[in-house]
Amino acid sequence: MRPFSYDRAHDLASAIRAASAQVEVQNRAPIQFLAGGTNLLDLMKIDVMRPERLVDINPLEDSLSEIVADGDGLRLGGLARMSTVAHHPDVEKNYPVLSQSLKLAASAQLRNMASLAGNVLQRTRCSYFRDVSWGACNKREPGSGCAAIGGVNRKHAVLGTSPHCIATYPGDFAQALIALDATVEITGPKGERRIPVHELHRLPGDTPHIENTLAAGEIITAFQIPRKAWAKRSLYLKVRDRESYEFAVASAAVALDLADGVVRDVRIALGGVATIPWRAVAAEEVLKGKPLTEDIARSAAEAAFEPARTHGENDFKPELGRNTLVRALLDAAKLEA
Amino acid sequence: MNAPTTFDGGMIGRPTPRIDGRLKVTGTACYPSDFPLEDTAYAYLVTSAIARGRIKAIHLEEAQQVEGVLDILTYENTKGKVRKVRAFSGGGYTSTTIMPMDSPKVWHDGQIVAVVVAETYEAAREAAHKVHVEYDERKPKPGFDKRRPQPRQISNPLSSSDPQTGDAETAFQHADVKVEAYYTTPTQHHNPIELFTTTCTWSGDQLTIYEPSQFVHGLKNGVAKQLNMNPEKVRVISPFVGGAFGSKAALTPRTAFVALAAKRLNRPVKLVPTRSQSFDVSTYRAETQHLVKLGADRNGRLTSLHHEGWEVSSRPDNYKVAGTETTSLLYACPNIYTKVHIVHADRNTPGFMRSPAEVPYVYALESAMDELATALGMDPVELRRINDTMVNPIDQKPYSSRALMACYDRAAEAFGWSKRNPEPGSMHDGDWLIGWGCATACYPTNVAPAQARVTLAPNGRARVQTAGHDIGTGAYTAIALTAADRLGVPLENVNVELGDSSLPPAPVAGGSNATASICNAVAMACDEIRERLAQGAVHADGQLAGADPGDLRLSQGKLVAPDGKSEPLKEAIMRLGFGPVEAHAKYTPEIASAPVKLMGHKLIEGGISAMTSGSSVKDHVQYAFGAEFVEVRIHKRTREIRVPRIVGAFAAGRIVSPTTARSQLLGGLIWGVASALHEATEIDERVARYVNDDLAEYLIPVCADIKDVEVIFVPEEDHQVNALGIKGLGELGNVGTNAAVANAVYHATGRRIRDLPIRIEDLL
Amino acid sequence: MDTFSPLKAAPLSRRAGTRDTIEVVLNVNGRNHRLAVDPRVTLLDALREHLGLTGSKKGCDQGQCGACTIHVDGRRVLSCLTLVAMVEGKAVTTIEGLAPEEGGLHPMQQAFLDHDAFQCGYCTPGQIMSAVACVREGLATTDDDIREYMSGNLCRCAAYPNIVEAIKQARAEMEEQP
């Protein structure tokens, strides 16, 4: 861990001001916001991230961690802790996919620490990224190559990959947000803006070190989840080698608007198999207007993984991903709306 | 042989909370890195980023500029400072003969290449990240070739020969029913939750080492040899060990460097390696391959057994576990062929990991037995019954005791095995396929010379001192129960001191020998005290005057004659002089060979365990046995594999401390599940480097993975194994469990997975 | 055993030569400690290396094992991923401060002892701190819930079934005497 100076932010504006002047963004930004710290401090200890200054935004928790549920939907403050949201009765009852994706992530302790905003921005678990003794990692060191291609890549992505990076996006909650058509509220040096959550993350392409569309100094202040017909008939299915405390091998967030067994509308986002929280639009299209049978679910899953590219050890992932999606869809269809 | 005499007090075998439990639940148990030492400096390792080659240059300038950096050790300033010492597996001390920082040579990934010492942990870590090493890298060999069988390579000429009898090949050709298959087990790491810490401090020429250890006398003598010191000038303190499982048995290279650093700075130096570094700082279970061929007649009687194993070792060392010693004597069979091969690679030297030989080898055999049962259309339990034996089929030596089938019967009943539909894929619960499988557990009863000092005070308080180790095994409690039993005092009156090399030597806490070895020594010391008190009493003018000293027993704080006459302990002790009575016993195993009987205590005093294996006793073989049954559930779509139910029944001689013994077997069974489904260290074959070197990616079970686990003790008396009749069980529970899981997976799905771990992708 | 009860913490010499020292008042187990430390110091290292409170254990130092679990304002968190500066003004409770009275045991500590819910004991302080919070959070309702919500604490000795039994015993007592 490199030396850094530590400051506490006492209002949003000064936090943004503190971080807005820097040229380099994201991984290499010398000024980083510190919220739960569960990802940032870990990466600093192993020398992957080397900020010179930490701006502790936890003092803003009072204003940035509100949970508001009303007839229009749900608004979750960016600094709300994962556990608080996961066990919020309204979230559990009316937005099950959100609650489940949080409860199935990390551990109780980490969920008590980690903020929602930090969670959706969490970095990949790719071992080649996380260990600086590996020379080749385009995400860590642009232009250095990708050791995971041709290496140990069982847990790596099959969707959204590029010749430069196949690192998996490891989170769960962002998929749940995408499945509910959520938007993210961002405040930055230029004021406030809102974008759909599925526009927050960037495909690796030839710039895998740039993982999202946030500019310097921008802070995620809240997530807005509309209360739509599919919200209650939603679930998060996470498949992994052990029962708990593991990142997904494959996962699916699904939200279904069903009428008499026919899909009126649907949202699907996949985890554990893609470089970003992956909205499976092609699968959604297959399902719309169709009765939700096993065959249709299977066709949708085929469509979702049609663009998959595998790399050896993860050759099994398209099949597992398809099975996961089929299971999730059929389970969701059984839920009460 | 001073065989312990009568039993009394009923303390041996009594369930009791751990006597060290209170310290553990209050956070006051002092693990080696918990000892506060004034003015401590902090060390941080820099480890190799290549597996094979040479260091071209080490650039320290940037690191040295970090404020607070005190010293940086590299081969340039440590060369020749640490002497080469024989490896543990060759009758010496060290985990490897590789000498890091003695030359620019790199033998394996993660080899220590520099040690940075600074005023603070934070400064040491920062500076270590600023050490830049340039390598001259050569293409390494990561392990096995992809093809099978492995090319034959050197076997260790020093090891015992491969057990063989009859003509296995011909018998196999003519067998009515045969199975033949390859099985593999992966690289695994012990990953005790306590890291491999070392703190060294010098006081003049006296070195004190705080390091979690399974063998403080070995560590003491080994470091003394490495640093060319008188062993009496080295003290190792390790009262509590935060898990070990074999990884803290042999002396690893790090210790000497921390000692050197402390010497150079003349202040205490503390090293806490990272979790990632812990994959290379100590040892690991090497990957294995097996070819098993079984032939049987139509009734299921084995006619031929062929077990060939391949194991990976480092370039310079011939470490191997050679589990065919066990698999060749497990079942009756007239024709047996076994062979073990070592494949050398650019890897660290592997080492003992809980049930080193049995976990991989019994896995292969017990999987093959299940395949044979399937081929015969026979119940797998019945196949074991038909081939049960009371003699070693290789040389006809009898088992001292063997309750394998009693274990099967008890466990099968508790599990409900009779309700199993043998048809694969026939059992399910909603979307979950159910499979039931079983396998044999066994482990040799090893015993070693051990010493103990017991002191009994007039107030009835006893003190037991021995340099044994409680690595979670319950040694403190088992030893206290033994002393309370033999001295006739309450358990709470017994104080036990372990884990300090200034105490009388005890063997390595490995090979499941510790309870048998140490408790026999403790019982001997107690008996000597009883004898002295009795002699005093019968020759004095008291209640017991004229009684036969051999008849007197210590019971409930009194010295008691069979006729009920007695005198208080205080009186009996005070008669022998002021203060407590003390005895120092040296126990030599009854089963030891003549040289060990002669030299055993010299060896243990010099830090060599001199353990006699249960498979190499002169006139018999001694093993503990068990039978294990598991239920697996596999989702029909997404193929997650879960193990909601495990039953194990075990016969392991006299159980000294049932509470802690049960916990060990429980933990062992869960280890077996992990071995089957979770644990594997992934190697990047291109560069022979570990990849998943942390606890998020190297999976061990979490609480949610484990539901019902039942441990059944099958009573067993065996006084041939040692005077107290103790068979070890720390390594028994996790033998065979991996096979039971694999067999259950077959039963659930009809798919035979022979390469561990079994994962989702194997069943899609 | 008493030869190995913890030694008194040695007074720490003020460490020379570290830059950017920050002053933090740390409230641990009801006592305030004034520390001048490198901002990089984690709460775990502050407890262990600066305050002599070694009950909290380092098993991975990266949030993957749970051995360092402590309470901050009553919530269970990982002290290895918390900077000491982040808990200023908050109440930190460690295993050393769990028992209601000096020399006594919290019902959870007693339950772990009664059920042999550990072997080597290294993960135990973290398990117990996590278990106490799990009960207080109201998440220890069923066996399956206990297992799930205790899955952030690895036990390599695999005492899990005994841990679940211990938590059930302590839960009953904690519910009687909240």
XYZ file of C-alpha atoms in Angstrom, chain B residues 327-739:
413
model
C -3.996 -49.605 -0.240
C -2.091 -52.895 -0.527
C -3.209 -54.105 2.888
C -6.786 -52.895 2.988
C -8.495 -55.938 1.417
C -7.826 -59.631 1.082
C -6.276 -60.333 -2.304
C -3.743 -62.949 -3.357
C -2.195 -60.981 -6.201
C -1.102 -57.420 -5.629
C 1.115 -55.117 -7.646
C 1.916 -51.591 -6.544
C 4.324 -48.965 -7.773
C 4.883 -45.322 -6.978
C 6.612 -42.850 -9.274
C 7.862 -39.339 -8.711
C 7.602 -36.730 -11.457
C 9.945 -33.824 -10.829
C 8.867 -30.337 -11.817
C 9.743 -26.695 -11.236
C 7.752 -26.535 -8.066
C 8.302 -26.115 -4.380
C 8.796 -29.360 -2.494
C 5.440 -30.755 -1.414
C 4.826 -31.902 2.138
C 2.473 -33.565 4.538
C -1.129 -32.520 4.346
C -3.704 -34.127 6.592
C -3.621 -37.851 5.859
C -0.869 -37.357 3.295
C -0.769 -40.832 1.832
C -4.301 -41.989 2.439
C -6.304 -39.056 1.075
C -5.188 -39.491 -2.546
C -4.469 -43.223 -2.592
C -7.496 -44.486 -0.683
C -9.581 -42.183 -2.869
C -8.397 -44.070 -5.937
C -8.872 -47.524 -4.433
C -12.246 -46.793 -2.859
C -13.529 -45.315 -6.099
C -12.370 -48.415 -7.938
C -14.047 -50.628 -5.328
C -17.306 -48.809 -6.000
C -16.835 -49.343 -9.708
C -16.198 -53.015 -9.055
C -19.375 -53.260 -6.955
C -21.273 -51.747 -9.871
C -19.662 -54.151 -12.324
C -20.589 -57.063 -10.057
C -24.085 -55.743 -9.423
C -23.264 -55.975 -5.743
C -23.924 -53.693 -2.810
C -20.701 -51.773 -2.127
C -20.865 -52.551 1.591
C -21.149 -56.262 0.839
C -18.134 -56.043 -1.464
C -16.087 -54.712 1.454
C -17.433 -57.464 3.703
C -16.484 -60.196 1.270
C -12.970 -58.834 1.030
C -12.465 -57.976 4.678
C -9.234 -59.375 6.081
C -7.646 -59.778 9.479
C -4.142 -60.074 7.998
C -1.999 -57.974 5.717
C -2.310 -59.837 2.405
C 1.267 -58.963 1.457
C 3.001 -60.736 4.341
C 0.159 -62.297 6.358
C 0.952 -60.262 9.482
C -2.222 -60.010 11.577
C -4.026 -56.792 12.312
C -3.778 -55.973 16.020
C -7.485 -55.207 15.724
C -9.752 -54.317 12.847
C -13.362 -53.336 13.215
C -14.010 -52.174 9.657
C -17.214 -54.120 9.159
C -18.551 -53.156 12.569
C -18.050 -49.560 11.461
C -19.879 -50.239 8.188
C -22.779 -51.854 9.984
C -23.204 -49.074 12.515
C -22.843 -46.280 9.963
C -25.086 -47.974 7.389
C -27.823 -48.364 9.958
C -27.579 -44.756 11.133
C -27.553 -43.544 7.539
C -30.475 -45.664 6.419
C -28.463 -47.364 3.686
C -30.973 -50.183 3.351
C -33.414 -47.690 1.818
C -31.050 -46.985 -1.064
C -32.216 -47.818 -4.541
C -28.970 -48.981 -6.157
C -30.019 -47.792 -9.631
C -28.056 -44.641 -10.542
C -30.253 -41.595 -11.042
C -33.208 -43.244 -9.351
C -33.494 -41.039 -6.288
C -34.559 -37.413 -6.297
C -36.309 -34.720 -4.308
C -38.023 -32.200 -6.565
C -35.390 -30.707 -8.851
C -32.549 -32.243 -6.869
C -31.019 -35.578 -7.767
C -29.968 -37.602 -4.735
C -27.013 -39.927 -4.516
C -25.786 -42.083 -1.662
C -22.244 -43.344 -1.502
C -19.863 -44.906 0.944
C -16.190 -45.650 1.397
C -13.665 -47.014 3.846
C -11.532 -44.836 6.100
C -8.319 -46.125 7.590
C -5.178 -44.727 9.089
C -2.077 -46.402 10.532
C -1.605 -46.241 14.276
C 1.765 -44.542 14.548
C 3.594 -44.108 17.831
C 6.799 -42.275 18.744
C 9.070 -41.852 21.738
C 7.869 -39.046 23.984
C 8.811 -37.523 27.306
C 6.783 -35.838 29.987
C 7.420 -34.315 33.376
C 4.636 -34.550 35.916
C 4.641 -32.743 39.226
C 2.126 -33.419 41.975
C 1.884 -30.919 44.806
C 0.671 -31.657 48.336
C -2.430 -29.548 47.638
C -3.422 -32.020 44.960
C -2.522 -29.801 42.018
C -0.692 -31.428 39.156
C 1.492 -29.915 36.482
C 2.202 -31.738 33.241
C 4.993 -30.467 31.041
C 5.804 -31.802 27.618
C 6.789 -30.147 24.378
C 3.754 -31.556 22.620
C 1.395 -29.426 20.584
C -2.279 -28.640 20.557
C -2.974 -27.708 16.967
C -6.680 -27.856 17.648
C -6.549 -31.562 18.259
C -7.470 -31.330 21.929
C -4.034 -32.373 23.176
C -4.232 -30.141 26.248
C -7.463 -31.844 27.225
C -6.447 -35.419 26.411
C -3.229 -35.025 28.383
C -5.025 -33.483 31.347
C -7.587 -36.282 31.361
C -4.829 -38.863 31.379
C -3.026 -37.208 34.282
C -6.242 -36.697 36.252
C -7.101 -40.331 35.694
C -3.740 -41.661 36.816
C -3.224 -39.271 39.719
C -6.765 -39.489 41.023
C -7.227 -35.734 41.107
C -9.987 -33.577 39.580
C -9.446 -32.396 36.020
C -9.392 -28.769 37.085
C -6.392 -29.533 39.290
C -4.276 -30.404 36.269
C -2.217 -27.763 34.541
C -0.779 -28.681 31.155
C 2.083 -26.875 29.478
C 2.789 -27.545 25.811
C 4.369 -25.918 22.793
C 7.651 -24.792 24.277
C 10.957 -26.361 23.336
C 12.286 -25.865 26.859
C 9.904 -28.621 27.973
C 10.674 -32.355 27.742
C 10.686 -33.364 24.088
C 7.645 -34.781 22.363
C 7.213 -35.900 18.781
C 5.796 -33.984 15.856
C 2.053 -33.457 16.021
C 1.631 -35.385 12.806
C 0.788 -38.854 11.643
C -1.922 -38.945 14.320
C 0.620 -40.183 16.834
C 0.529 -37.458 19.458
C -2.205 -38.676 21.799
C -0.863 -42.217 21.858
C 2.749 -41.174 22.284
C 2.343 -38.379 24.791
C -0.452 -39.811 26.915
C 1.575 -42.996 27.405
C 4.514 -40.869 28.575
C 2.269 -38.893 30.906
C 0.742 -42.091 32.310
C 4.221 -43.460 32.915
C 5.265 -40.371 34.837
C 2.077 -40.509 36.891
C 2.654 -44.167 37.626
C 6.147 -43.414 38.805
C 4.740 -40.850 41.213
C 2.187 -43.357 42.436
C 4.903 -45.949 42.907
C 7.072 -43.570 44.946
C 4.184 -42.479 47.113
C 3.187 -46.107 47.634
C 6.700 -47.180 48.559
C 6.885 -44.353 51.056
C 3.517 -45.191 52.556
C 4.008 -48.900 53.030
C 7.357 -48.412 54.716
C 6.159 -45.660 57.059
C 4.194 -45.791 60.219
C 0.751 -44.963 58.893
C -2.586 -46.362 57.760
C -0.976 -48.122 54.828
C 2.038 -49.547 56.650
C 2.912 -52.994 55.398
C 0.542 -52.969 52.447
C 1.703 -54.221 49.055
C 2.811 -51.054 47.230
C 1.639 -52.515 43.946
C -1.911 -52.615 45.276
C -2.121 -48.950 46.213
C -3.907 -46.565 43.916
C -4.355 -42.803 43.700
C -8.008 -41.957 43.881
C -10.022 -38.916 44.871
C -7.060 -37.158 46.448
C -5.988 -40.176 48.465
C -3.644 -43.073 48.311
C -5.954 -46.054 48.683
C -5.491 -49.752 49.428
C -7.875 -52.425 48.110
C -9.221 -52.931 51.615
C -10.355 -49.322 51.756
C -7.612 -48.051 54.017
C -6.183 -44.812 52.778
C -4.169 -41.748 53.525
C -4.538 -38.223 52.166
C -2.365 -37.287 49.217
C -0.835 -34.460 51.205
C 0.461 -36.833 53.844
C 1.867 -39.221 51.260
C 3.655 -36.456 49.388
C 4.993 -34.640 52.431
C 6.537 -37.881 53.638
C 8.890 -37.833 50.627
C 10.237 -34.418 51.509
C 9.276 -30.787 51.149
C 7.255 -29.632 48.177
C 5.853 -31.503 45.242
C 6.866 -34.881 43.936
C 8.105 -34.921 40.353
C 8.696 -37.590 37.748
C 10.162 -37.358 34.266
C 9.135 -40.265 32.072
C 10.574 -41.406 28.796
C 8.096 -43.490 26.881
C 9.367 -45.732 24.127
C 6.681 -47.350 21.987
C 6.225 -51.054 22.577
C 6.138 -51.518 18.806
C 9.401 -49.653 18.152
C 12.237 -51.359 16.329
C 15.414 -52.249 18.209
C 17.322 -49.176 16.985
C 14.501 -46.863 18.063
C 14.331 -48.594 21.423
C 18.019 -47.896 21.799
C 18.259 -44.439 20.244
C 14.708 -43.075 20.256
C 15.148 -40.578 23.062
C 18.459 -39.357 21.725
C 16.696 -38.721 18.441
C 13.707 -36.923 19.907
C 15.986 -34.789 22.048
C 17.738 -33.828 18.821
C 14.435 -32.946 17.168
C 13.861 -36.151 15.185
C 10.555 -37.889 15.823
C 11.564 -41.541 15.380
C 7.949 -42.470 14.751
C 7.088 -46.101 14.120
C 4.435 -46.504 11.466
C 1.471 -48.769 12.034
C 2.283 -50.436 8.732
C 5.876 -51.293 9.619
C 5.587 -53.009 12.988
C 7.605 -56.213 13.189
C 4.947 -58.783 13.982
C 1.608 -57.199 13.174
C -0.050 -54.200 11.516
C -2.036 -51.608 13.426
C -4.644 -49.369 11.878
C -7.725 -47.439 12.897
C -10.773 -47.885 10.684
C -13.976 -46.187 9.770
C -16.865 -46.316 7.356
C -18.306 -43.177 5.817
C -21.636 -42.563 4.125
C -22.648 -39.387 2.357
C -25.683 -38.032 0.611
C -25.155 -35.670 -2.285
C -27.754 -33.510 -3.936
C -27.237 -32.242 -7.449
C -29.536 -29.774 -9.127
C -30.965 -31.270 -12.276
C -30.418 -28.115 -14.310
C -27.522 -26.160 -12.853
C -25.622 -29.079 -11.339
C -24.508 -27.541 -8.067
C -23.340 -30.378 -5.827
C -24.229 -30.213 -2.142
C -23.641 -32.643 0.710
C -26.434 -32.271 3.260
C -25.753 -35.450 5.197
C -22.678 -37.390 6.344
C -22.406 -40.326 8.732
C -19.085 -41.751 9.842
C -18.475 -44.619 12.253
C -14.984 -45.095 13.573
C -13.080 -47.632 15.633
C -9.891 -46.082 16.928
C -9.037 -47.914 20.121
C -9.398 -46.137 23.423
C -10.857 -42.643 23.022
C -9.139 -40.486 25.631
C -11.101 -37.286 25.092
C -14.409 -38.039 23.366
C -15.473 -34.410 23.030
C -12.387 -33.309 21.148
C -12.055 -36.636 19.308
C -15.556 -36.220 17.948
C -14.709 -32.711 16.783
C -11.652 -33.994 14.975
C -13.603 -36.674 13.165
C -16.333 -34.176 12.345
C -13.758 -31.797 10.930
C -12.114 -34.646 9.073
C -15.339 -35.684 7.370
C -15.886 -32.101 6.248
C -12.318 -31.955 4.979
C -13.153 -34.992 2.907
C -16.113 -33.218 1.337
C -13.884 -30.251 0.574
C -11.320 -32.549 -0.972
C -13.960 -34.025 -3.243
C -15.794 -30.874 -4.278
C -13.990 -27.669 -3.402
C -10.270 -27.649 -2.962
C -7.837 -27.301 -5.828
C -4.896 -25.020 -6.342
C -4.944 -23.908 -9.963
C -1.635 -23.746 -11.796
C -0.949 -21.647 -14.851
C 0.741 -24.358 -16.877
C 2.581 -21.862 -19.058
C 4.641 -20.534 -16.198
C 4.161 -23.072 -13.355
C 2.612 -20.464 -11.071
C -0.328 -20.703 -8.707
C -3.250 -18.534 -9.679
C -6.073 -18.857 -7.155
C -3.890 -18.115 -4.159
C -6.401 -16.625 -1.765
C -9.396 -17.744 0.286
C -11.941 -16.284 -2.107
C -10.703 -18.410 -4.993
C -9.236 -21.434 -3.195
C -12.474 -22.796 -1.868
C -12.952 -24.467 1.471
C -16.422 -25.172 2.841
C -18.345 -22.444 4.616
C -20.949 -22.997 7.312
C -23.761 -23.141 4.739
C -22.150 -26.094 2.964
C -22.411 -28.379 5.952
C -25.625 -29.633 7.491
C -26.063 -32.950 9.292
C -22.859 -34.693 10.267
C -22.992 -37.676 12.575
C -19.972 -39.276 14.200
C -20.318 -42.721 15.756
C -17.651 -44.286 17.950
C -17.408 -48.050 17.628
C -15.898 -49.340 20.885
C -12.572 -51.066 20.465
C -9.947 -52.402 22.858
C -6.469 -53.038 21.554
C -3.527 -53.292 23.925
C -1.067 -54.331 21.263
C -0.878 -50.850 19.733
C 0.456 -49.284 22.921
C -0.084 -49.683 26.640
C -3.013 -47.286 26.810
C -4.640 -48.800 23.750
C -4.869 -45.503 21.873
C -5.141 -45.327 18.101
C -4.789 -41.868 16.599
C -7.733 -40.372 14.762
C -6.814 -36.850 13.694
C -6.250 -37.997 10.152
C -8.752 -40.842 10.064
C -11.920 -38.845 9.422
C -10.960 -37.377 6.076
C -9.692 -40.588 4.500
C -12.093 -42.052 1.975
C -14.668 -39.295 2.292
C -13.692 -37.926 -1.101
C -14.360 -41.352 -2.594
